[in-house]
PDB file of C-alpha atoms in Angstrom:
ATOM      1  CA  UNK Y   1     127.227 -29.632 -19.783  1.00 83.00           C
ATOM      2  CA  UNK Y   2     123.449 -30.571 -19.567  1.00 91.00           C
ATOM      3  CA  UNK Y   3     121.030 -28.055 -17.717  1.00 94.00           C
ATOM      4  CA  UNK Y   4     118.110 -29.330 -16.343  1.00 96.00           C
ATOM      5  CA  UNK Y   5     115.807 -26.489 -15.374  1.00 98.00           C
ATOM      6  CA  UNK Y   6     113.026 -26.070 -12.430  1.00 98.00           C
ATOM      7  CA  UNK Y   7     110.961 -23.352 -11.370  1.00 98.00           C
ATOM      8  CA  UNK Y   8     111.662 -21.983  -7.979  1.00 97.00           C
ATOM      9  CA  UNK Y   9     108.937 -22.241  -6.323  1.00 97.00           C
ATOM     10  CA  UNK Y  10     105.223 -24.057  -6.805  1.00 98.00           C
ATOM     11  CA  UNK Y  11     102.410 -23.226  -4.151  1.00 97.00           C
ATOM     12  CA  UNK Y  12      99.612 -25.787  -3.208  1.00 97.00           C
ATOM     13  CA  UNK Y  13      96.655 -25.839  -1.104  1.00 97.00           C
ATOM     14  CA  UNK Y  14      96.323 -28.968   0.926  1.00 97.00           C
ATOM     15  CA  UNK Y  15      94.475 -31.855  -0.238  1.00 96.00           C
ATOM     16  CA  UNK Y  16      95.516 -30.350  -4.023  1.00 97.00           C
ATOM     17  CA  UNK Y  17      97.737 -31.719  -6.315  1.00 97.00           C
ATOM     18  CA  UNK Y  18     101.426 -29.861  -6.726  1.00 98.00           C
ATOM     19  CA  UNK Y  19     103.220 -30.907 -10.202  1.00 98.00           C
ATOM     20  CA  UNK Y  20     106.599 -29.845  -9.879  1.00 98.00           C
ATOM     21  CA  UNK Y  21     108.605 -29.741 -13.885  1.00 98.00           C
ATOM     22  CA  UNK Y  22     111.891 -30.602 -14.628  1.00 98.00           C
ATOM     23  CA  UNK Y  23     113.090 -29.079 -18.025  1.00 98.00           C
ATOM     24  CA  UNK Y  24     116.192 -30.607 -20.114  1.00 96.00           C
ATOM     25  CA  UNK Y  25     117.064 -30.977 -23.822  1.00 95.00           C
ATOM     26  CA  UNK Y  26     115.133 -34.381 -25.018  1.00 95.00           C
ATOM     27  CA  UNK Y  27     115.097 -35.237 -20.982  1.00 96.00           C
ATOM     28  CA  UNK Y  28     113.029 -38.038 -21.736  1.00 96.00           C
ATOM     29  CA  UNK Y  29     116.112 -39.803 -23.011  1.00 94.00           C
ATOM     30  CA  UNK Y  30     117.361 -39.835 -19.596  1.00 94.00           C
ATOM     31  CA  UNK Y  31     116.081 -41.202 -16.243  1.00 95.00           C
ATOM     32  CA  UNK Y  32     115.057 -38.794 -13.964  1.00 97.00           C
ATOM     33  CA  UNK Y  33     115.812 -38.592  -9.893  1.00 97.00           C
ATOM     34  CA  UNK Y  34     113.712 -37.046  -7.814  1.00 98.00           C
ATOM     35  CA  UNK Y  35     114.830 -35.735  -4.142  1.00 98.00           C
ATOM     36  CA  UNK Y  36     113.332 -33.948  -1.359  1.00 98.00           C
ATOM     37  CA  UNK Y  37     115.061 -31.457   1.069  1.00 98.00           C
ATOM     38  CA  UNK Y  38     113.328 -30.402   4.525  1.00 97.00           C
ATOM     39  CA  UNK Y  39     115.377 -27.468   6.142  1.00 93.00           C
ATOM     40  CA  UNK Y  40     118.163 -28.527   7.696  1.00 94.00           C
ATOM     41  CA  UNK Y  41     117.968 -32.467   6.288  1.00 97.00           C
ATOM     42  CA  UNK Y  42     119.736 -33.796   4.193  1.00 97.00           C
ATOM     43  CA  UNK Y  43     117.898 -34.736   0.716  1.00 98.00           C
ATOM     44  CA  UNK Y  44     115.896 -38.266   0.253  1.00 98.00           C
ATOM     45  CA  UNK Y  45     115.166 -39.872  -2.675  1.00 97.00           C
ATOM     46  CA  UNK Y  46     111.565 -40.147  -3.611  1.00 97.00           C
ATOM     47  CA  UNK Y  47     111.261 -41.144  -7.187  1.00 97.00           C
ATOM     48  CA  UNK Y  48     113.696 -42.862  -9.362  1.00 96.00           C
ATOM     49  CA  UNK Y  49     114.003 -43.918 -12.694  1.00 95.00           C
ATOM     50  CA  UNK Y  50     111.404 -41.328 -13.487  1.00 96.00           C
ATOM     51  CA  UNK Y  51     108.626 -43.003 -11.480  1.00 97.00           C
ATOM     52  CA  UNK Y  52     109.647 -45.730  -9.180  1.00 96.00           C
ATOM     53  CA  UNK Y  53     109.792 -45.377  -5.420  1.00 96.00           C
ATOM     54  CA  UNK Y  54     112.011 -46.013  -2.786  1.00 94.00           C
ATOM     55  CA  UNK Y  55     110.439 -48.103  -0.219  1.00 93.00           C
ATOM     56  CA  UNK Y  56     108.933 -45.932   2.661  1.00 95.00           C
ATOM     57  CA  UNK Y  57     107.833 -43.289   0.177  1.00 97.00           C
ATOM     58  CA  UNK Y  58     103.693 -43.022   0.226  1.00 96.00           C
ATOM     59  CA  UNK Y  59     102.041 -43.570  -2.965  1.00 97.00           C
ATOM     60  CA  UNK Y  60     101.295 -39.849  -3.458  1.00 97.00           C
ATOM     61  CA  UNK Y  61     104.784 -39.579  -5.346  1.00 98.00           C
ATOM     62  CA  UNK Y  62     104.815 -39.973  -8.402  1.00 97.00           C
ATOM     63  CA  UNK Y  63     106.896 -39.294 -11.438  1.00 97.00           C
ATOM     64  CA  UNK Y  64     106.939 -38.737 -15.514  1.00 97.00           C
ATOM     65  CA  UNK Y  65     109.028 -38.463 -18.201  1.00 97.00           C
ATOM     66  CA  UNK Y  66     109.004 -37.369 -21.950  1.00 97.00           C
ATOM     67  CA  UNK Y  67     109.767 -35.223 -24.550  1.00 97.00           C
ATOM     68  CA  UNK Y  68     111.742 -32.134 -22.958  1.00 97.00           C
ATOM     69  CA  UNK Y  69     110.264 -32.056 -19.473  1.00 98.00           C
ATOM     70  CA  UNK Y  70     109.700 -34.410 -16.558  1.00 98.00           C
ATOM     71  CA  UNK Y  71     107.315 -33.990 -13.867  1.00 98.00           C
ATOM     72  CA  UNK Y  72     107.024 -35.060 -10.059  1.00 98.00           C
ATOM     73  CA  UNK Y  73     103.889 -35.289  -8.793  1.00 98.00           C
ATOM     74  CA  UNK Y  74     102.656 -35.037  -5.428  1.00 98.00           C
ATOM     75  CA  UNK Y  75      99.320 -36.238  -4.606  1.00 97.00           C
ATOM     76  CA  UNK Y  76      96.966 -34.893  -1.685  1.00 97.00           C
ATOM     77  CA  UNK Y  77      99.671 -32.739  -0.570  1.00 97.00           C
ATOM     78  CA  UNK Y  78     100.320 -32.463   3.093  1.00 96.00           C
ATOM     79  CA  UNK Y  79     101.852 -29.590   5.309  1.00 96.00           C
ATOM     80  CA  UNK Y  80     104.294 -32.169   5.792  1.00 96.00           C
ATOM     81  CA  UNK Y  81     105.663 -32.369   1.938  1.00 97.00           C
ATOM     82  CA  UNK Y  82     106.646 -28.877   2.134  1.00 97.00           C
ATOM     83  CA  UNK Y  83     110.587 -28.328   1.030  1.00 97.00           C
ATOM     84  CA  UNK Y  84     112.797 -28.222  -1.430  1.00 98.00           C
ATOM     85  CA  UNK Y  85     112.756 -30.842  -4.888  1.00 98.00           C
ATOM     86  CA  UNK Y  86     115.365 -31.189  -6.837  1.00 98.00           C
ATOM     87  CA  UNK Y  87     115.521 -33.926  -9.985  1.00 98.00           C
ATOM     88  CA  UNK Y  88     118.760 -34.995 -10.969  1.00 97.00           C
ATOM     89  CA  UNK Y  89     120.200 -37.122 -13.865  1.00 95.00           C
ATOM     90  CA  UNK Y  90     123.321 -39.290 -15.169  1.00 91.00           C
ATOM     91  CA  UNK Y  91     124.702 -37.402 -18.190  1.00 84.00           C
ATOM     92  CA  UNK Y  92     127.814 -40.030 -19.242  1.00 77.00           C
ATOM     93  CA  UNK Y  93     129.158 -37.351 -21.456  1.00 78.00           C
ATOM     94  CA  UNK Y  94     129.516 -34.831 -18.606  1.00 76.00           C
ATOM     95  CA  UNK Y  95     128.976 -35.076 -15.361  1.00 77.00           C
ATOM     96  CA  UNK Y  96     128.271 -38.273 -13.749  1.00 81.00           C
ATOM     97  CA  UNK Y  97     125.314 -36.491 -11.476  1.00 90.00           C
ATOM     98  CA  UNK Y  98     123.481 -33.450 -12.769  1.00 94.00           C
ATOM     99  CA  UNK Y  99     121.131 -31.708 -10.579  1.00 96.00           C
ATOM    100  CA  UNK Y 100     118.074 -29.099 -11.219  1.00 97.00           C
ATOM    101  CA  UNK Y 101     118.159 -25.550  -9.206  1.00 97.00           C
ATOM    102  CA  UNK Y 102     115.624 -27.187  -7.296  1.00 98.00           C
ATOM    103  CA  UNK Y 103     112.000 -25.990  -6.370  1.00 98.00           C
ATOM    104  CA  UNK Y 104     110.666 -24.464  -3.054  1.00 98.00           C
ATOM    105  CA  UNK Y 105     107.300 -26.039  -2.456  1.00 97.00           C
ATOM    106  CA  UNK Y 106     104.999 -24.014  -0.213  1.00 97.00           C
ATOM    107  CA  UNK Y 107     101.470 -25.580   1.539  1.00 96.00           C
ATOM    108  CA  UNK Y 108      99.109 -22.664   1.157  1.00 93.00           C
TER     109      UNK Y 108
ATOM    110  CA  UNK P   1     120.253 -49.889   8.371  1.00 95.00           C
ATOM    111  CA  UNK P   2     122.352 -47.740   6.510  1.00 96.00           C
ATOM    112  CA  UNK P   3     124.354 -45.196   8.283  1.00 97.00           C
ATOM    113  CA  UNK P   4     126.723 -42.808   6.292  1.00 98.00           C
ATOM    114  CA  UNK P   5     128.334 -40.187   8.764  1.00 98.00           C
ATOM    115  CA  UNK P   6     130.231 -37.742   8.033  1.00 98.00           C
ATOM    116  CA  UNK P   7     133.181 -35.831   9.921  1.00 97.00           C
ATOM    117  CA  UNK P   8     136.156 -33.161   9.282  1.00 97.00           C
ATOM    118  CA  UNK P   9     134.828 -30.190   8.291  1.00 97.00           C
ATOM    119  CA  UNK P  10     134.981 -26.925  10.270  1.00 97.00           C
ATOM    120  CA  UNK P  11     136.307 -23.259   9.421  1.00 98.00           C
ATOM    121  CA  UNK P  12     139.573 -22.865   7.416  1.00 98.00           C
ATOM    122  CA  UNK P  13     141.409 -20.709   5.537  1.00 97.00           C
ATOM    123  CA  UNK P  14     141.896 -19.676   2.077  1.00 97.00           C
ATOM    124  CA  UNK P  15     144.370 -22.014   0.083  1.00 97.00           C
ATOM    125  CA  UNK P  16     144.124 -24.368   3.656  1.00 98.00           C
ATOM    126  CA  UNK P  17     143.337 -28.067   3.346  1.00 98.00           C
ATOM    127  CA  UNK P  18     140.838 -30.454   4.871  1.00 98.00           C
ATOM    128  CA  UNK P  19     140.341 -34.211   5.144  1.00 98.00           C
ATOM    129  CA  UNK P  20     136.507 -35.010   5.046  1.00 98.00           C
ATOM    130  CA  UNK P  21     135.643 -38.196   6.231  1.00 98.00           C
ATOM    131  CA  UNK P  22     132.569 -40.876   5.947  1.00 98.00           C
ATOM    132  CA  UNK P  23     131.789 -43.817   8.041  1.00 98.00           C
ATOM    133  CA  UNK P  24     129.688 -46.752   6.211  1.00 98.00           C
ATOM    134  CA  UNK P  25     127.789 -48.850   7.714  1.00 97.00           C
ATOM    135  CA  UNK P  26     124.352 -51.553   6.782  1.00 97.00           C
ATOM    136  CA  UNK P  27     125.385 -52.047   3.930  1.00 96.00           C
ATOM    137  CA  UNK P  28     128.229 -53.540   1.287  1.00 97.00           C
ATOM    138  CA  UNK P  29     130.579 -50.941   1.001  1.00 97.00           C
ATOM    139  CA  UNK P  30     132.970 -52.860  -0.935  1.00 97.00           C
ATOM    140  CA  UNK P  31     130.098 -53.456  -3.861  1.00 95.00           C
ATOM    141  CA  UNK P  32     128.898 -49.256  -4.102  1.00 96.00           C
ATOM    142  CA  UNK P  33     130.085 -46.424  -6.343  1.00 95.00           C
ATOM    143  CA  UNK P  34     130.456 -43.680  -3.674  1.00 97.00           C
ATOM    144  CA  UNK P  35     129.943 -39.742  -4.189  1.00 96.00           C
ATOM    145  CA  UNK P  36     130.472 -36.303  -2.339  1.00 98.00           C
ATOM    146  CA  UNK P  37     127.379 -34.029  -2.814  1.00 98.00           C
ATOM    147  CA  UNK P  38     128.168 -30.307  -2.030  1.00 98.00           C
ATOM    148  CA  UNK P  39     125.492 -27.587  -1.144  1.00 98.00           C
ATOM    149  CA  UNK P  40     126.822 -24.151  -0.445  1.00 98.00           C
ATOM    150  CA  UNK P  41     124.528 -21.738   1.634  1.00 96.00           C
ATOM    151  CA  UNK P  42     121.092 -21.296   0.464  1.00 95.00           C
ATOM    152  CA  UNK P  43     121.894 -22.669  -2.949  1.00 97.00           C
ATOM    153  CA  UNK P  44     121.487 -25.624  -4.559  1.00 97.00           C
ATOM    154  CA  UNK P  45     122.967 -29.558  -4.910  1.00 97.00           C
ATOM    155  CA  UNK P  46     126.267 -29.716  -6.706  1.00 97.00           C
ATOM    156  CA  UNK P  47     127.906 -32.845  -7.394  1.00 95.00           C
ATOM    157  CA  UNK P  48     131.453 -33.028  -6.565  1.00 97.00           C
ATOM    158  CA  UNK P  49     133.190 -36.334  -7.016  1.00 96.00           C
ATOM    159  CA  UNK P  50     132.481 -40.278  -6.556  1.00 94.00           C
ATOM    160  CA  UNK P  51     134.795 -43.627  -6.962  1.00 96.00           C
ATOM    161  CA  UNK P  52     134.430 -46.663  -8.122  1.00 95.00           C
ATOM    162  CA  UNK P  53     133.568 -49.507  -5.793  1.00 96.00           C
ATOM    163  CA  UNK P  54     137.342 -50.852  -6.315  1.00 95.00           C
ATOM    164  CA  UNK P  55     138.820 -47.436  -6.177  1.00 95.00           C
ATOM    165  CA  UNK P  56     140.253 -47.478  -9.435  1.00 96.00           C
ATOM    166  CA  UNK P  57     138.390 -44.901 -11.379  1.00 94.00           C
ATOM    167  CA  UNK P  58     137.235 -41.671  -9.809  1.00 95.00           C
ATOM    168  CA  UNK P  59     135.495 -38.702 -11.549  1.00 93.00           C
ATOM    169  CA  UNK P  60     135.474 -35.015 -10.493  1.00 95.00           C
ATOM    170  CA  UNK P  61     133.874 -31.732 -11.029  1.00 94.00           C
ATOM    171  CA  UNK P  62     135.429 -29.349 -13.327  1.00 93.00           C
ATOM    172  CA  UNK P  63     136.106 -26.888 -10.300  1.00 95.00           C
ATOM    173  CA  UNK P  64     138.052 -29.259  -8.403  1.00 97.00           C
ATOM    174  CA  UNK P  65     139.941 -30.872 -10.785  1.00 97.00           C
ATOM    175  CA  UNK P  66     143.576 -30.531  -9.498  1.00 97.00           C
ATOM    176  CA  UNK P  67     142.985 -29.774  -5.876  1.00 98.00           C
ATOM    177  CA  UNK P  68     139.755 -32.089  -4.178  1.00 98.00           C
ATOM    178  CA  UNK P  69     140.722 -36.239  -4.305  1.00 98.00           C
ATOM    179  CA  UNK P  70     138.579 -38.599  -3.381  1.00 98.00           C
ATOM    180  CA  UNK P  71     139.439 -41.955  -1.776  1.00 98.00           C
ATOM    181  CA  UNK P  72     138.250 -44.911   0.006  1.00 98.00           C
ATOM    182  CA  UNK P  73     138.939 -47.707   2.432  1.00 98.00           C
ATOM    183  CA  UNK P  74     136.885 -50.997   2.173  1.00 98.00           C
ATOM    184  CA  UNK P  75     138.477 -52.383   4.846  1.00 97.00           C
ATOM    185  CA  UNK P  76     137.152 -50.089   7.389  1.00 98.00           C
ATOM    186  CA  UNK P  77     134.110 -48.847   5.434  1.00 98.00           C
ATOM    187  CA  UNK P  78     135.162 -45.244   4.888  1.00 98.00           C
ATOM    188  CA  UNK P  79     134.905 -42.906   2.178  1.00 98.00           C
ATOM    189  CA  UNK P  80     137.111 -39.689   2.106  1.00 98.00           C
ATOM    190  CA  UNK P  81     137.918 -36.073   0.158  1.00 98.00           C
ATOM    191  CA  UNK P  82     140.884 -34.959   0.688  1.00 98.00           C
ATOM    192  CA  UNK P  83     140.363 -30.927  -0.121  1.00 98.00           C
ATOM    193  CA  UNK P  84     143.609 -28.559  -0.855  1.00 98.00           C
ATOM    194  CA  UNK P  85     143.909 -24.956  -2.080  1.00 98.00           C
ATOM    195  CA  UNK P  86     140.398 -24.369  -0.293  1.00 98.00           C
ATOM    196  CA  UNK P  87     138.455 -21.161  -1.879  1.00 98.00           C
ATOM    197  CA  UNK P  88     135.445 -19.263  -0.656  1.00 97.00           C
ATOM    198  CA  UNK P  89     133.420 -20.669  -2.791  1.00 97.00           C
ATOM    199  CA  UNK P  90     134.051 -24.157  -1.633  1.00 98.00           C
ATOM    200  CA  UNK P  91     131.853 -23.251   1.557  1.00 98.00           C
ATOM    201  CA  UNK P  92     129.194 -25.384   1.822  1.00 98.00           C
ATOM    202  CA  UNK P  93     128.087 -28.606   3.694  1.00 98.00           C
ATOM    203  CA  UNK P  94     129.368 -31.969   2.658  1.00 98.00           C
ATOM    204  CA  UNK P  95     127.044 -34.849   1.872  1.00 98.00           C
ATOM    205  CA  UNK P  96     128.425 -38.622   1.107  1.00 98.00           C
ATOM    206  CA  UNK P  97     125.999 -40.259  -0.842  1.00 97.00           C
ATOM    207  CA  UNK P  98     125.386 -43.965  -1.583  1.00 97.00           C
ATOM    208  CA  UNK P  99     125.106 -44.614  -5.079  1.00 93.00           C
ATOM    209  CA  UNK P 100     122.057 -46.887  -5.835  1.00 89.00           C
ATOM    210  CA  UNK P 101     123.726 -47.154  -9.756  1.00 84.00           C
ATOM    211  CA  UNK P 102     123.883 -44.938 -12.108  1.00 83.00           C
ATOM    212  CA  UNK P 103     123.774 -42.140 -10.018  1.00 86.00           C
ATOM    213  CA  UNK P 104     120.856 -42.115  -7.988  1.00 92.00           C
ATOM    214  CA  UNK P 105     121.452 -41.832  -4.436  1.00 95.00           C
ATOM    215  CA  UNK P 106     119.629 -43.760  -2.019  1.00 95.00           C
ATOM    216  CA  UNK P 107     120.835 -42.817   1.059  1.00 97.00           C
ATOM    217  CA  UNK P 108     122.498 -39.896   2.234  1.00 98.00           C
ATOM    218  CA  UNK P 109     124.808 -38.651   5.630  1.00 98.00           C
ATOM    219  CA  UNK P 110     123.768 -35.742   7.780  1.00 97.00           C
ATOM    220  CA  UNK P 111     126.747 -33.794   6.110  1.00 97.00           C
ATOM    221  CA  UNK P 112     129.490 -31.832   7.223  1.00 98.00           C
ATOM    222  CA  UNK P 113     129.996 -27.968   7.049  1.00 98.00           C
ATOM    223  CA  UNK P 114     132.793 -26.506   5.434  1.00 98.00           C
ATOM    224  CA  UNK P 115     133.695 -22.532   5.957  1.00 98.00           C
ATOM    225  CA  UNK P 116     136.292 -21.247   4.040  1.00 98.00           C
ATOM    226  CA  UNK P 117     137.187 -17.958   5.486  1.00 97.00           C
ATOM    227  CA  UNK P 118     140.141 -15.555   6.470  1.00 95.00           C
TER     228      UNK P 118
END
């Protein structure tokens, strides 16, 4: 089945920019999800279709796609973005949702 | 608004059943692919099953092939997972999840903790 692969955790200061990665075999053939987890929520979409947004989400999100690795990035990071990402993707020849281990992001 | 809520899990155990439950509402239930979303303590997302909007095609994870089925009623708006043979490492919360297309969930329930556990 397809992997996709994050790194656990990414640290920002705030005001900085956090880029969180997304690794997958020729990914960029696939739309990418993004979702955010708070602790104890349940997750929320912020980027779809590797860089549209849900209405509601601010601006700062923000999403790319190509080659082997997409990216979600998060502008002028607030204390308030801190969480867990996780990007996902439709594989048709396996599972119909596909998600990353997900990333811890921590506001310095 | 859209509301999916979730209800049935609790503690059970090993090889026990459960009947999750999800109640729809603010939207067109009758038009969405539906999906259950797992997350077992402290790990990650894990997709589990989903149906099509008519019911007539559903799609599972390897792991509970055989023993999880997933069913809805667009009548009253509810989406369900019937869960049998229940193992330890079916513990996790719950999450229905509306399916924008494609896969890509737009809105998600609260979720529902499952314990499987002698």
């Amino acid at each position: 089945s397809y992997v996709l692969t994050q790194p656990p955790s990414v640290s920002v200061a705030p005001g900085q920019t956090a880029r969180i990665t997304c690794g997958g075999d020729n990914i960029g053939g696939y739309n990418v999800h993004w979702y955010q987890q708070k602790p104890g929520q349940a997750p929320v979409l912020v980027v779809y279709d590797n860089s549209d947004r849900p209405s509601g989400i601010p601006e700062r999100f923000s999403g790319s796609n190509s080659g082997n690795t997409a990216t979600l990035t998060i502008s002028r990071v607030e204390a308030g973005d801190e969480g867990d990402y996780y990007c996902q993707v439709w594989d048709s020849r396996s599972d119909p949702a596909v998600f990353g281990g997900g990333t811890q992001l921590t506001v310095l | 608004e859209v509301q999916l809520v979730e209800s049935g899990g609790g503690l059970v155990q090993p090889g026990g059943s459960l009947r999750l439950s999800c109640a729809a509402s603010g939207f067109s239930f009758s038009d969405k692919w539906m999906s259950w979303v797992r997350q077992a303590p402290g790990k990650g997302l894990e997709w589990v099953a989903n149906i099509k909007p008519d019911g007539s095609e559903r799609y599972y994870v390897d792991s509970v092939k055989g023993r999880f089925t997933i069913s809805r009623d667009n009548a009253k708006n509810s989406l369900h997972l019937q869960m049998n043979s229940l193992r330890a490492e079916d513990t996790a919360i719950y999450y229905c999840a509306k399916d924008l297309g494609s896969s890509r969930y737009d809105h998600w329930g609260q979720g529902t903790l499952v314990t499987v556990s002698s």
